[in-house]
PDB file of C-alpha atoms in Angstrom:
ATOM      1  CA  MET A   1     -13.244 -23.484  46.346  1.00  0.00           C
ATOM      2  CA  SER A   2     -14.039 -20.044  45.118  1.00  0.00           C
ATOM      3  CA  ASP A   3     -11.255 -17.576  44.533  1.00  0.00           C
ATOM      4  CA  PHE A   4     -11.137 -13.899  43.591  1.00  0.00           C
ATOM      5  CA  ARG A   5     -10.927 -14.509  39.842  1.00  0.00           C
ATOM      6  CA  ARG A   6     -13.882 -16.880  39.836  1.00  0.00           C
ATOM      7  CA  SER A   7     -15.967 -14.471  41.926  1.00  0.00           C
ATOM      8  CA  GLN A   8     -15.090 -11.655  39.545  1.00  0.00           C
ATOM      9  CA  ASN A   9     -16.102 -13.690  36.520  1.00  0.00           C
ATOM     10  CA  GLU A  10     -19.341 -14.736  38.134  1.00  0.00           C
ATOM     11  CA  ALA A  11     -20.201 -11.214  39.261  1.00  0.00           C
ATOM     12  CA  HIS A  12     -19.506  -9.771  35.785  1.00  0.00           C
ATOM     13  CA  PRO A  13     -20.263 -12.474  33.236  1.00  0.00           C
ATOM     14  CA  ASN A  14     -20.038 -10.032  30.294  1.00  0.00           C
ATOM     15  CA  LYS A  15     -16.638  -8.695  31.255  1.00  0.00           C
ATOM     16  CA  THR A  16     -14.700 -10.958  28.896  1.00  0.00           C
ATOM     17  CA  ASN A  17     -16.951 -10.046  25.999  1.00  0.00           C
ATOM     18  CA  THR A  18     -16.601  -6.334  26.650  1.00  0.00           C
ATOM     19  CA  LEU A  19     -12.836  -6.549  26.984  1.00  0.00           C
ATOM     20  CA  MET A  20     -12.467  -8.638  23.854  1.00  0.00           C
ATOM     21  CA  THR A  21     -14.676  -6.306  21.816  1.00  0.00           C
ATOM     22  CA  ALA A  22     -12.798  -3.244  23.049  1.00  0.00           C
ATOM     23  CA  ILE A  23      -9.422  -4.771  22.145  1.00  0.00           C
ATOM     24  CA  ILE A  24     -10.574  -5.848  18.685  1.00  0.00           C
ATOM     25  CA  VAL A  25     -12.150  -2.442  17.948  1.00  0.00           C
ATOM     26  CA  LEU A  26      -8.933  -0.705  19.006  1.00  0.00           C
ATOM     27  CA  LEU A  27      -6.830  -3.060  16.894  1.00  0.00           C
ATOM     28  CA  ILE A  28      -9.031  -2.461  13.838  1.00  0.00           C
ATOM     29  CA  LEU A  29      -8.708   1.289  14.427  1.00  0.00           C
ATOM     30  CA  PHE A  30      -4.900   1.029  14.620  1.00  0.00           C
ATOM     31  CA  VAL A  31      -4.678  -1.122  11.495  1.00  0.00           C
ATOM     32  CA  GLY A  32      -7.007   1.278   9.656  1.00  0.00           C
ATOM     33  CA  ILE A  33      -4.791   4.249  10.511  1.00  0.00           C
ATOM     34  CA  GLN A  34      -1.718   2.265   9.443  1.00  0.00           C
ATOM     35  CA  ILE A  35      -3.264   1.472   6.041  1.00  0.00           C
ATOM     36  CA  TRP A  36      -3.990   5.171   5.617  1.00  0.00           C
ATOM     37  CA  PHE A  37      -0.364   6.006   6.541  1.00  0.00           C
ATOM     38  CA  LEU A  38       0.986   3.406   4.112  1.00  0.00           C
ATOM     39  CA  PHE A  39      -1.146   4.717   1.252  1.00  0.00           C
ATOM     40  CA  GLY A  40      -0.085   8.286   1.956  1.00  0.00           C
ATOM     41  CA  ALA A  41       3.578   7.309   2.277  1.00  0.00           C
ATOM     42  CA  LEU A  42       3.525   5.490  -1.064  1.00  0.00           C
ATOM     43  CA  ASN A  43       2.052   8.473  -2.866  1.00  0.00           C
ATOM     44  CA  ASN A  44       4.257  11.044  -1.145  1.00  0.00           C
ATOM     45  CA  ALA A  45       7.488   9.070  -1.419  1.00  0.00           C
ATOM     46  CA  LEU A  46       6.892   8.746  -5.154  1.00  0.00           C
ATOM     47  CA  GLN A  47       6.527  12.517  -5.244  1.00  0.00           C
ATOM     48  CA  GLY A  48       9.874  12.891  -3.510  1.00  0.00           C
ATOM     49  CA  ASN A  49       8.455  13.813  -0.091  1.00  0.00           C
ATOM     50  CA  ILE A  50      10.706  11.679   2.103  1.00  0.00           C
ATOM     51  CA  TYR A  51       9.711  13.454   5.341  1.00  0.00           C
ATOM     52  CA  PHE A  52       6.148  12.258   5.004  1.00  0.00           C
ATOM     53  CA  ALA A  53       7.388   8.677   4.558  1.00  0.00           C
ATOM     54  CA  VAL A  54       9.608   8.941   7.673  1.00  0.00           C
ATOM     55  CA  THR A  55       6.845  10.516   9.774  1.00  0.00           C
ATOM     56  CA  THR A  56       4.289   7.900   8.787  1.00  0.00           C
ATOM     57  CA  PHE A  57       6.808   5.135   9.444  1.00  0.00           C
ATOM     58  CA  ILE A  58       7.365   6.394  13.001  1.00  0.00           C
ATOM     59  CA  GLY A  59       3.600   6.653  13.502  1.00  0.00           C
ATOM     60  CA  SER A  60       2.991   3.218  12.046  1.00  0.00           C
ATOM     61  CA  PHE A  61       5.749   1.692  14.189  1.00  0.00           C
ATOM     62  CA  LEU A  62       4.289   3.192  17.369  1.00  0.00           C
ATOM     63  CA  LEU A  63       0.836   1.918  16.420  1.00  0.00           C
ATOM     64  CA  ALA A  64       2.279  -1.567  15.830  1.00  0.00           C
ATOM     65  CA  LEU A  65       3.895  -1.466  19.269  1.00  0.00           C
ATOM     66  CA  ALA A  66       0.574  -0.370  20.765  1.00  0.00           C
ATOM     67  CA  SER A  67      -1.194  -3.218  18.951  1.00  0.00           C
ATOM     68  CA  LEU A  68       1.231  -5.805  20.289  1.00  0.00           C
ATOM     69  CA  TRP A  69       1.017  -4.307  23.770  1.00  0.00           C
ATOM     70  CA  LEU A  70      -2.789  -4.528  23.624  1.00  0.00           C
ATOM     71  CA  LEU A  71      -2.547  -8.269  22.973  1.00  0.00           C
ATOM     72  CA  ARG A  72      -1.212  -8.671  26.523  1.00  0.00           C
ATOM     73  CA  TYR A  73      -4.647  -7.768  27.798  1.00  0.00           C
ATOM     74  CA  LEU A  74      -6.519 -10.443  25.873  1.00  0.00           C
ATOM     75  CA  PRO A  75      -8.661 -12.271  28.433  1.00  0.00           C
ATOM     76  CA  ASP A  76      -7.552 -15.828  29.155  1.00  0.00           C
ATOM     77  CA  PRO A  77      -9.755 -18.645  27.929  1.00  0.00           C
ATOM     78  CA  LEU A  78     -12.292 -19.731  30.530  1.00  0.00           C
ATOM     79  CA  LYS A  79     -10.687 -22.968  31.627  1.00  0.00           C
ATOM     80  CA  LYS A  80     -13.075 -23.643  34.446  1.00  0.00           C
ATOM     81  CA  SER A  81     -16.028 -24.194  32.108  1.00  0.00           C
ATOM     82  CA  SER A  82     -14.194 -26.893  30.169  1.00  0.00           C
ATOM     83  CA  GLY A  83     -13.123 -28.412  33.466  1.00  0.00           C
ATOM     84  CA  LYS A  84     -16.710 -28.461  34.693  1.00  0.00           C
ATOM     85  CA  LYS A  85     -17.896 -30.432  31.667  1.00  0.00           C
ATOM     86  CA  LYS A  86     -15.483 -33.183  32.417  1.00  0.00           C
TER      87      LYS A  86
ATOM     88  CA  MET B   1     -26.540 -42.733  27.039  1.00  0.00           C
ATOM     89  CA  ALA B   2     -25.441 -43.602  23.546  1.00  0.00           C
ATOM     90  CA  LYS B   3     -22.527 -41.221  23.904  1.00  0.00           C
ATOM     91  CA  LYS B   4     -21.488 -42.803  27.152  1.00  0.00           C
ATOM     92  CA  SER B   5     -21.550 -46.310  25.706  1.00  0.00           C
ATOM     93  CA  SER B   6     -19.378 -45.254  22.735  1.00  0.00           C
ATOM     94  CA  HIS B   7     -16.980 -43.704  25.217  1.00  0.00           C
ATOM     95  CA  ASP B   8     -16.864 -46.875  27.236  1.00  0.00           C
ATOM     96  CA  HIS B   9     -16.228 -49.047  24.192  1.00  0.00           C
ATOM     97  CA  PRO B  10     -13.730 -47.218  22.020  1.00  0.00           C
ATOM     98  CA  GLU B  11     -13.390 -50.268  19.775  1.00  0.00           C
ATOM     99  CA  LYS B  12     -16.817 -49.386  18.305  1.00  0.00           C
ATOM    100  CA  MET B  13     -15.551 -46.006  17.128  1.00  0.00           C
ATOM    101  CA  PRO B  14     -14.813 -45.909  13.373  1.00  0.00           C
ATOM    102  CA  THR B  15     -11.117 -46.047  12.573  1.00  0.00           C
ATOM    103  CA  TRP B  16     -11.065 -42.617  10.887  1.00  0.00           C
ATOM    104  CA  LYS B  17     -12.621 -41.054  13.943  1.00  0.00           C
ATOM    105  CA  SER B  18     -10.062 -42.509  16.320  1.00  0.00           C
ATOM    106  CA  ASP B  19      -7.272 -41.419  13.943  1.00  0.00           C
ATOM    107  CA  PHE B  20      -8.551 -37.847  13.720  1.00  0.00           C
ATOM    108  CA  PRO B  21     -10.354 -37.160  16.972  1.00  0.00           C
ATOM    109  CA  ILE B  22     -10.834 -33.475  16.150  1.00  0.00           C
ATOM    110  CA  LYS B  23     -14.174 -31.977  15.196  1.00  0.00           C
ATOM    111  CA  GLU B  24     -14.355 -29.947  11.980  1.00  0.00           C
ATOM    112  CA  GLU B  25     -15.785 -26.932  13.805  1.00  0.00           C
ATOM    113  CA  GLN B  26     -12.805 -26.858  16.112  1.00  0.00           C
ATOM    114  CA  VAL B  27     -10.418 -26.718  13.155  1.00  0.00           C
ATOM    115  CA  THR B  28     -12.201 -24.157  10.982  1.00  0.00           C
ATOM    116  CA  HIS B  29     -13.466 -21.937  13.771  1.00  0.00           C
ATOM    117  CA  VAL B  30     -11.497 -18.722  14.173  1.00  0.00           C
ATOM    118  CA  GLY B  31     -11.949 -17.420  17.665  1.00  0.00           C
ATOM    119  CA  ARG B  32     -11.856 -13.804  18.713  1.00  0.00           C
ATOM    120  CA  ARG B  33      -8.508 -14.414  20.379  1.00  0.00           C
ATOM    121  CA  GLU B  34      -6.962 -15.657  17.113  1.00  0.00           C
ATOM    122  CA  PHE B  35      -8.518 -12.776  15.201  1.00  0.00           C
ATOM    123  CA  ALA B  36      -7.045 -10.255  17.618  1.00  0.00           C
ATOM    124  CA  LYS B  37      -3.622 -11.896  17.299  1.00  0.00           C
ATOM    125  CA  PHE B  38      -3.922 -11.771  13.505  1.00  0.00           C
ATOM    126  CA  LEU B  39      -4.686  -8.040  13.715  1.00  0.00           C
ATOM    127  CA  GLY B  40      -1.555  -7.565  15.834  1.00  0.00           C
ATOM    128  CA  LEU B  41       0.503  -9.398  13.228  1.00  0.00           C
ATOM    129  CA  LEU B  42      -1.056  -7.352  10.429  1.00  0.00           C
ATOM    130  CA  SER B  43      -0.223  -4.185  12.322  1.00  0.00           C
ATOM    131  CA  GLY B  44       3.436  -5.220  12.530  1.00  0.00           C
ATOM    132  CA  THR B  45       3.502  -6.059   8.828  1.00  0.00           C
ATOM    133  CA  LEU B  46       2.065  -2.677   7.868  1.00  0.00           C
ATOM    134  CA  ALA B  47       4.725  -0.903   9.961  1.00  0.00           C
ATOM    135  CA  LEU B  48       7.356  -3.022   8.214  1.00  0.00           C
ATOM    136  CA  GLY B  49       5.919  -2.030   4.809  1.00  0.00           C
ATOM    137  CA  ASN B  50       6.125   1.617   5.761  1.00  0.00           C
ATOM    138  CA  GLY B  51       9.745   1.065   6.792  1.00  0.00           C
ATOM    139  CA  VAL B  52      10.563  -0.499   3.421  1.00  0.00           C
ATOM    140  CA  ILE B  53       9.304   2.671   1.666  1.00  0.00           C
ATOM    141  CA  VAL B  54      11.633   4.794   3.833  1.00  0.00           C
ATOM    142  CA  ILE B  55      14.632   2.512   3.244  1.00  0.00           C
ATOM    143  CA  LYS B  56      13.976   2.463  -0.499  1.00  0.00           C
ATOM    144  CA  ALA B  57      13.677   6.248  -0.642  1.00  0.00           C
ATOM    145  CA  LEU B  58      16.832   6.814   1.443  1.00  0.00           C
ATOM    146  CA  ALA B  59      19.068   4.070   0.062  1.00  0.00           C
ATOM    147  CA  PHE B  60      18.009   4.230  -3.590  1.00  0.00           C
ATOM    148  CA  PRO B  61      17.040   7.852  -4.305  1.00  0.00           C
ATOM    149  CA  ALA B  62      15.896   8.781  -7.797  1.00  0.00           C
ATOM    150  CA  LYS B  63      18.952  10.195  -9.531  1.00  0.00           C
ATOM    151  CA  PRO B  64      18.513  13.350 -11.593  1.00  0.00           C
ATOM    152  CA  LEU B  65      19.280  13.108 -15.279  1.00  0.00           C
ATOM    153  CA  GLU B  66      22.856  14.116 -15.922  1.00  0.00           C
ATOM    154  CA  GLY B  67      23.860  16.292 -18.832  1.00  0.00           C
ATOM    155  CA  GLU B  68      22.040  16.955 -22.076  1.00  0.00           C
ATOM    156  CA  HIS B  69      20.707  14.219 -24.272  1.00  0.00           C
ATOM    157  CA  PHE B  70      20.236  14.516 -28.016  1.00  0.00           C
ATOM    158  CA  VAL B  71      16.725  13.560 -29.106  1.00  0.00           C
ATOM    159  CA  CYS B  72      16.297  14.357 -32.798  1.00  0.00           C
ATOM    160  CA  ASN B  73      16.559  17.132 -35.364  1.00  0.00           C
ATOM    161  CA  ALA B  74      13.992  19.903 -34.856  1.00  0.00           C
ATOM    162  CA  ASP B  75      12.681  19.628 -38.403  1.00  0.00           C
ATOM    163  CA  GLU B  76      11.789  15.943 -37.905  1.00  0.00           C
ATOM    164  CA  VAL B  77       8.834  16.783 -35.653  1.00  0.00           C
ATOM    165  CA  ALA B  78       6.104  18.960 -37.187  1.00  0.00           C
ATOM    166  CA  VAL B  79       4.022  21.378 -35.092  1.00  0.00           C
ATOM    167  CA  GLY B  80       1.364  19.466 -33.143  1.00  0.00           C
ATOM    168  CA  GLU B  81       3.207  16.165 -33.452  1.00  0.00           C
ATOM    169  CA  MET B  82       4.683  13.898 -30.833  1.00  0.00           C
ATOM    170  CA  PHE B  83       8.005  12.072 -30.898  1.00  0.00           C
ATOM    171  CA  GLN B  84       8.821   9.117 -28.663  1.00  0.00           C
ATOM    172  CA  PHE B  85      12.333   8.575 -27.367  1.00  0.00           C
ATOM    173  CA  GLU B  86      14.163   6.784 -24.586  1.00  0.00           C
ATOM    174  CA  ILE B  87      17.022   7.694 -22.305  1.00  0.00           C
ATOM    175  CA  ALA B  88      19.092   4.834 -21.002  1.00  0.00           C
ATOM    176  CA  GLY B  89      20.585   5.325 -17.536  1.00  0.00           C
ATOM    177  CA  SER B  90      20.400   2.916 -14.636  1.00  0.00           C
ATOM    178  CA  LYS B  91      17.135   1.962 -16.308  1.00  0.00           C
ATOM    179  CA  VAL B  92      15.592   2.840 -19.670  1.00  0.00           C
ATOM    180  CA  ILE B  93      12.882   5.484 -19.298  1.00  0.00           C
ATOM    181  CA  PRO B  94      10.577   6.322 -22.216  1.00  0.00           C
ATOM    182  CA  TYR B  95       9.767   9.977 -22.876  1.00  0.00           C
ATOM    183  CA  ILE B  96       7.635  11.940 -25.310  1.00  0.00           C
ATOM    184  CA  LEU B  97       8.656  15.131 -27.049  1.00  0.00           C
ATOM    185  CA  ILE B  98       5.785  17.381 -28.119  1.00  0.00           C
ATOM    186  CA  HIS B  99       6.091  20.212 -30.613  1.00  0.00           C
ATOM    187  CA  LEU B 100       3.257  22.303 -29.201  1.00  0.00           C
ATOM    188  CA  GLU B 101       3.658  25.456 -31.270  1.00  0.00           C
ATOM    189  CA  GLU B 102       6.339  27.118 -33.301  1.00  0.00           C
ATOM    190  CA  ASN B 103       9.402  27.183 -31.018  1.00  0.00           C
ATOM    191  CA  VAL B 104       7.416  25.699 -28.123  1.00  0.00           C
ATOM    192  CA  TRP B 105       8.556  22.229 -27.111  1.00  0.00           C
ATOM    193  CA  ARG B 106       7.729  20.027 -24.172  1.00  0.00           C
ATOM    194  CA  ALA B 107       9.165  16.726 -22.986  1.00  0.00           C
ATOM    195  CA  PHE B 108       7.483  14.448 -20.451  1.00  0.00           C
ATOM    196  CA  GLU B 109       7.971  10.955 -19.132  1.00  0.00           C
ATOM    197  CA  GLN B 110       5.691   8.638 -21.068  1.00  0.00           C
ATOM    198  CA  LYS B 111       4.593   6.580 -18.072  1.00  0.00           C
ATOM    199  CA  CYS B 112       1.245   7.593 -16.599  1.00  0.00           C
ATOM    200  CA  THR B 113       1.581   8.304 -12.866  1.00  0.00           C
ATOM    201  CA  HIS B 114      -1.450   6.144 -12.178  1.00  0.00           C
ATOM    202  CA  LEU B 115      -0.507   2.666 -13.414  1.00  0.00           C
ATOM    203  CA  THR B 116       2.367   3.500 -15.790  1.00  0.00           C
ATOM    204  CA  CYS B 117       0.413   3.081 -19.028  1.00  0.00           C
ATOM    205  CA  ALA B 118       2.011   4.786 -22.036  1.00  0.00           C
ATOM    206  CA  VAL B 119       0.539   8.259 -22.511  1.00  0.00           C
ATOM    207  CA  ARG B 120       0.192   9.988 -25.900  1.00  0.00           C
ATOM    208  CA  TYR B 121      -0.388  13.506 -27.119  1.00  0.00           C
ATOM    209  CA  ARG B 122      -3.832  14.112 -28.587  1.00  0.00           C
ATOM    210  CA  LYS B 123      -3.460  16.864 -31.163  1.00  0.00           C
ATOM    211  CA  ASP B 124      -7.243  17.282 -31.552  1.00  0.00           C
ATOM    212  CA  LEU B 125      -7.717  17.909 -27.817  1.00  0.00           C
ATOM    213  CA  GLY B 126      -4.416  19.618 -27.153  1.00  0.00           C
ATOM    214  CA  LYS B 127      -3.905  17.346 -24.117  1.00  0.00           C
ATOM    215  CA  ILE B 128      -1.878  14.312 -23.172  1.00  0.00           C
ATOM    216  CA  GLU B 129      -4.095  11.286 -22.774  1.00  0.00           C
ATOM    217  CA  CYS B 130      -3.634   8.050 -20.872  1.00  0.00           C
ATOM    218  CA  PRO B 131      -5.849   5.702 -22.891  1.00  0.00           C
ATOM    219  CA  CYS B 132      -6.026   3.008 -20.208  1.00  0.00           C
ATOM    220  CA  HIS B 133      -8.247   4.823 -17.714  1.00  0.00           C
ATOM    221  CA  HIS B 134      -8.991   8.115 -19.486  1.00  0.00           C
ATOM    222  CA  GLY B 135      -6.579  10.253 -17.570  1.00  0.00           C
ATOM    223  CA  PHE B 136      -5.683  13.616 -19.092  1.00  0.00           C
ATOM    224  CA  PHE B 137      -2.621  15.773 -18.503  1.00  0.00           C
ATOM    225  CA  SER B 138      -1.907  19.328 -19.590  1.00  0.00           C
ATOM    226  CA  ALA B 139       0.416  19.274 -22.587  1.00  0.00           C
ATOM    227  CA  ASP B 140       1.890  22.563 -21.375  1.00  0.00           C
ATOM    228  CA  THR B 141       2.749  21.750 -17.758  1.00  0.00           C
ATOM    229  CA  GLY B 142       2.058  18.030 -17.333  1.00  0.00           C
ATOM    230  CA  GLU B 143      -0.485  18.733 -14.564  1.00  0.00           C
ATOM    231  CA  VAL B 144      -3.359  16.318 -14.118  1.00  0.00           C
ATOM    232  CA  LEU B 145      -6.544  17.643 -15.741  1.00  0.00           C
ATOM    233  CA  GLN B 146      -8.849  14.689 -15.319  1.00  0.00           C
ATOM    234  CA  GLY B 147      -8.979  11.065 -14.305  1.00  0.00           C
ATOM    235  CA  PRO B 148      -7.226   8.806 -11.830  1.00  0.00           C
ATOM    236  CA  PRO B 149      -3.537   9.889 -12.085  1.00  0.00           C
ATOM    237  CA  PRO B 150      -2.459  11.246  -8.695  1.00  0.00           C
ATOM    238  CA  ARG B 151       0.632  13.192  -9.781  1.00  0.00           C
ATOM    239  CA  PRO B 152       1.723  15.325 -12.760  1.00  0.00           C
ATOM    240  CA  LEU B 153       3.941  13.787 -15.420  1.00  0.00           C
ATOM    241  CA  PRO B 154       7.668  14.193 -14.729  1.00  0.00           C
ATOM    242  CA  ARG B 155       8.985  16.854 -17.058  1.00  0.00           C
ATOM    243  CA  LEU B 156      12.280  17.538 -18.823  1.00  0.00           C
ATOM    244  CA  GLU B 157      13.625  20.818 -20.118  1.00  0.00           C
ATOM    245  CA  VAL B 158      13.942  21.056 -23.895  1.00  0.00           C
ATOM    246  CA  VAL B 159      16.845  22.921 -25.447  1.00  0.00           C
ATOM    247  CA  ILE B 160      17.029  23.681 -29.185  1.00  0.00           C
ATOM    248  CA  ARG B 161      20.535  24.286 -30.427  1.00  0.00           C
ATOM    249  CA  ASP B 162      21.626  24.425 -34.085  1.00  0.00           C
ATOM    250  CA  GLY B 163      18.371  22.866 -35.219  1.00  0.00           C
ATOM    251  CA  LYS B 164      18.798  19.929 -32.868  1.00  0.00           C
ATOM    252  CA  VAL B 165      16.612  19.008 -29.910  1.00  0.00           C
ATOM    253  CA  TYR B 166      18.239  18.208 -26.578  1.00  0.00           C
ATOM    254  CA  VAL B 167      16.654  17.460 -23.211  1.00  0.00           C
ATOM    255  CA  ARG B 168      18.006  17.872 -19.683  1.00  0.00           C
ATOM    256  CA  GLU B 169      16.780  17.789 -16.096  1.00  0.00           C
ATOM    257  CA  GLU B 170      14.531  20.713 -15.319  1.00  0.00           C
ATOM    258  CA  LYS B 171      16.228  23.163 -12.972  1.00  0.00           C
ATOM    259  CA  GLN B 172      13.175  24.716 -11.337  1.00  0.00           C
ATOM    260  CA  ASP B 173      12.259  23.092  -8.040  1.00  0.00           C
ATOM    261  CA  GLN B 174       8.727  21.840  -7.940  1.00  0.00           C
ATOM    262  CA  THR B 175       7.262  22.221  -4.497  1.00  0.00           C
ATOM    263  CA  VAL B 176       4.007  20.377  -4.013  1.00  0.00           C
TER     264      VAL B 176
END
């Protein structure tokens, strides 16, 4: 029997791909910004600029939260296809 | 058909295959879902690393040098020469004393700000050189002139009293 989810997937077969790509691109962007923050914080903290280190830590922490929150929207594996094979 | 028959008669399957019924591709393949989860984990780790920098800076701040420290007699270092010395505190830090001109002295930390190689004063160039990666610092101010070092050399104030050389923490605040 067809349900809403199955109809959705059949009507938009590329949806999972698009979602997955968008999530991965966003995650790479977040991680890239965090690496930049970490590099800056290392250099500035060594120079005695503690405020830069604190600011980048807050930014990095928020980005990490956003990254983990994004993982909630990872599309589920397509179970029906494996079920069909059987 | 052949597949079906092997499925029907599992006794024909090699022993190793029945012991490890997992295909190599399934084990080594990293799916997009796993990759995304790895990126999430990496993101958390980077935030943690940034937090460690803050904790280290707040809990273990660099202490200023206390008091004056005797280095050597002024007549021991000729004009244009360099003298190496160490100051032992919570950790031993090597410094260099440079007799730039008559009555002009400078003292800098000897560790290059790039990768902490030992720097030396080049009399012929009039600059401080880091021989590891060809970094150059001003012998007058310690500012970076050339090369990979990102920050100037930490500097000490030199005091000459009764023909003896002393160093102490520099009082001027360096705003960057």
